[in-house]
Short mmCIF file of C-alpha atoms in Angstrom, two decimals:
data_model
loop_
_atom_site.label_atom_id
_atom_site.label_comp_id
_atom_site.label_asym_id
_atom_site.label_seq_id
_atom_site.Cartn_x
_atom_site.Cartn_y
_atom_site.Cartn_z
CA PRO A 1 13.78 -10.80 -8.57
CA ALA A 2 13.65 -7.47 -6.78
CA GLN A 3 11.64 -7.57 -3.58
CA ALA A 4 8.42 -5.54 -3.63
CA GLU A 5 8.45 -2.49 -1.38
CA LYS A 6 6.51 -2.97 1.86
CA GLU A 7 3.11 -1.32 1.91
CA MET A 8 3.02 1.66 4.22
CA LYS A 9 0.35 2.61 6.69
CA ILE A 10 -0.23 6.35 6.19
CA GLY A 11 -2.22 8.64 8.46
CA ILE A 12 -3.86 11.71 6.94
CA PHE A 13 -4.63 14.46 9.42
CA GLY A 14 -6.21 17.51 7.82
CA GLY A 15 -7.64 20.61 9.40
CA THR A 16 -7.59 24.37 9.48
CA TYR A 17 -4.69 24.38 11.97
CA ASN A 18 -5.69 27.90 12.94
CA PRO A 19 -3.66 27.53 15.08
CA PRO A 20 -2.34 24.01 15.60
CA HIS A 21 -2.70 23.19 19.30
CA LEU A 22 -1.83 20.60 21.95
CA GLY A 23 -4.97 18.60 21.10
CA HIS A 24 -3.75 18.19 17.52
CA MET A 25 -0.34 17.10 18.81
CA ALA A 26 -1.78 14.59 21.29
CA ALA A 27 -4.07 13.13 18.61
CA ALA A 28 -1.20 12.85 16.11
CA LYS A 29 1.04 11.11 18.65
CA ALA A 30 -1.76 8.73 19.67
CA ALA A 31 -2.44 7.82 16.03
CA ILE A 32 1.22 7.19 15.24
CA GLU A 33 1.51 4.87 18.24
CA THR A 34 -1.92 3.17 18.18
CA LEU A 35 -2.18 2.62 14.42
CA HIS A 36 1.59 1.97 14.01
CA LEU A 37 1.81 4.53 11.20
CA ASP A 38 4.80 4.55 8.86
CA LYS A 39 3.92 8.08 7.77
CA LEU A 40 1.68 10.85 9.04
CA LEU A 41 0.67 13.63 6.66
CA LEU A 42 -0.45 16.87 8.31
CA ILE A 43 -2.54 18.74 5.72
CA PRO A 44 -3.78 22.28 6.37
CA ASP A 45 -6.85 22.96 4.26
CA ARG A 46 -7.09 26.02 2.05
CA ILE A 47 -10.84 26.63 2.38
CA PRO A 48 -12.48 24.34 4.94
CA PRO A 49 -15.88 23.06 3.80
CA HIS A 50 -17.11 22.37 7.36
CA LYS A 51 -16.40 25.63 9.13
CA GLU A 52 -15.97 29.30 8.44
CA LEU A 53 -12.59 30.90 8.90
CA PRO A 54 -12.66 33.97 11.19
CA GLU A 55 -13.12 37.53 9.87
CA ASN A 56 -9.38 38.24 9.59
CA PRO A 57 -8.00 34.77 8.98
CA VAL A 58 -4.37 33.86 9.41
CA SER A 59 -2.82 33.53 5.95
CA ASN A 60 -2.54 30.10 4.38
CA GLN A 61 1.25 30.43 4.41
CA ASP A 62 1.27 31.22 8.14
CA ARG A 63 -1.03 28.26 8.89
CA LEU A 64 1.27 26.04 6.84
CA ALA A 65 4.31 27.38 8.73
CA MET A 66 2.61 26.80 12.11
CA THR A 67 1.70 23.26 11.04
CA ARG A 68 5.35 22.63 10.13
CA ILE A 69 6.40 23.83 13.59
CA MET A 70 3.88 21.45 15.15
CA GLY A 71 5.19 18.63 12.96
CA ASP A 72 8.74 19.33 14.12
CA ARG A 73 7.61 19.34 17.77
CA LEU A 74 6.15 15.84 17.36
CA ASP A 75 9.79 14.75 17.10
CA CYS A 76 9.16 11.97 14.59
CA PRO A 77 11.10 13.28 11.56
CA ASP A 78 11.03 9.95 9.71
CA VAL A 79 7.26 9.69 10.11
CA VAL A 80 5.68 13.17 10.13
CA GLU A 81 5.40 15.27 6.96
CA VAL A 82 3.47 18.45 6.29
CA SER A 83 1.74 18.54 2.91
CA ASP A 84 0.58 21.66 1.10
CA ILE A 85 -1.53 19.56 -1.33
CA GLU A 86 -4.73 21.48 -0.50
CA MET A 87 -3.10 24.92 -0.62
CA HIS A 88 -2.76 24.66 -4.41
CA ARG A 89 -6.48 24.17 -4.99
CA THR A 90 -9.13 26.71 -5.71
CA GLY A 91 -12.47 26.28 -4.01
CA LYS A 92 -13.25 24.22 -0.95
CA SER A 93 -10.83 21.56 0.29
CA TYR A 94 -12.94 18.44 -0.10
CA THR A 95 -11.49 15.38 1.59
CA SER A 96 -12.60 13.08 -1.23
CA ASP A 97 -10.51 15.12 -3.72
CA THR A 98 -7.47 15.01 -1.45
CA LEU A 99 -7.80 11.26 -0.95
CA GLU A 100 -8.10 10.72 -4.71
CA GLN A 101 -4.87 12.68 -5.21
CA LEU A 102 -3.11 10.80 -2.42
CA ARG A 103 -4.31 7.45 -3.79
CA GLN A 104 -2.46 8.29 -7.04
CA VAL A 105 0.75 8.97 -5.07
CA TYR A 106 0.31 5.95 -2.76
CA PRO A 107 -1.61 3.43 -4.91
CA THR A 108 -1.04 0.33 -2.74
CA ASP A 109 -0.60 1.85 0.71
CA GLU A 110 -3.12 1.73 3.56
CA LEU A 111 -4.57 5.21 4.10
CA TRP A 112 -6.09 6.23 7.46
CA LEU A 113 -8.10 9.45 7.57
CA MET A 114 -7.93 10.93 11.06
CA MET A 115 -10.61 13.16 12.55
CA GLY A 116 -12.07 14.40 15.80
CA THR A 117 -15.43 13.56 17.31
CA ASP A 118 -17.36 16.46 15.77
CA MET A 119 -16.21 15.70 12.22
CA PHE A 120 -16.69 11.95 12.65
CA LEU A 121 -20.29 12.30 13.82
CA THR A 122 -21.15 14.26 10.64
CA LEU A 123 -19.07 12.26 8.14
CA HIS A 124 -22.18 10.86 6.42
CA GLN A 125 -23.12 14.49 5.53
CA TRP A 126 -19.77 15.34 3.93
CA HIS A 127 -19.14 15.71 0.20
CA GLU A 128 -18.86 12.15 -1.23
CA PRO A 129 -18.69 10.12 2.00
CA GLU A 130 -18.81 6.92 -0.04
CA VAL A 131 -15.61 7.92 -1.87
CA ILE A 132 -13.91 8.82 1.42
CA CYS A 133 -14.79 5.43 2.94
CA GLU A 134 -13.68 3.60 -0.20
CA LEU A 135 -10.27 5.29 -0.37
CA ALA A 136 -9.31 5.38 3.32
CA HIS A 137 -10.00 3.79 6.66
CA ILE A 138 -11.30 6.15 9.35
CA ALA A 139 -9.51 6.82 12.65
CA ALA A 140 -11.74 8.89 14.91
CA PHE A 141 -10.51 10.40 18.17
CA ARG A 142 -13.04 9.67 20.84
CA ARG A 143 -13.79 11.81 23.84
CA VAL A 144 -14.44 9.96 27.07
CA GLU A 145 -17.93 11.29 27.93
CA GLU A 146 -20.37 8.37 27.86
CA ASP A 147 -22.95 10.06 25.60
CA ILE A 148 -20.25 10.87 23.05
CA CYS A 149 -18.93 7.28 23.19
CA THR A 150 -22.41 5.93 22.48
CA ALA A 151 -22.92 8.34 19.57
CA MET A 152 -19.52 7.44 18.11
CA LYS A 153 -20.19 3.68 18.36
CA ARG A 154 -23.53 4.23 16.61
CA GLN A 155 -21.83 6.26 13.85
CA LYS A 156 -19.11 3.59 13.44
CA THR A 157 -21.76 0.90 12.96
CA GLN A 158 -23.70 3.07 10.49
CA LEU A 159 -20.61 3.88 8.36
CA GLU A 160 -19.56 0.23 8.33
CA ARG A 161 -23.05 -0.82 7.18
CA GLN A 162 -23.71 1.96 4.69
CA TYR A 163 -20.23 2.41 3.15
CA GLN A 164 -18.38 -0.77 4.17
CA ALA A 165 -16.00 1.58 6.01
CA ARG A 166 -13.23 0.35 8.26
CA VAL A 167 -13.34 2.50 11.39
CA ALA A 168 -11.06 2.66 14.44
CA LEU A 169 -12.13 4.65 17.49
CA LEU A 170 -9.09 6.02 19.32
CA ASP A 171 -9.32 7.27 22.90
#
């Protein structure tokens, strides 16, 4: 019989990428190495639900192009992909919707949603946090300040209790 294809470990790193910066690159590299990702999807959002775009925002196409440049600079062509999945939507780019779409494309793979400290600490207030935690594990990038570490550990415990989430805190 044909051998089943190995399940992949896929990182999902969304954001406005307005513009992509060295912090995004460092976080992406750390996630690839720490989580041993087979694939990393960089996903610029069309209309971010968590923050306002500036008065004269960079166009979606330019943000997508800048994200592709960042992806190329990560120098992991077999791992890093840029996805325009959220650019085709109308309305806000809700993470739960994106994860549901990605789950259809990758039905048996292990999905890891990556986010920074500020987003992680408010995850329970997002649109459908229970769906997010059901469809993907959470990889949160932790800052080193002690008060932030304590808050992130508290949030990790809360998400694990409330949503049975699997959470990794990455330094």
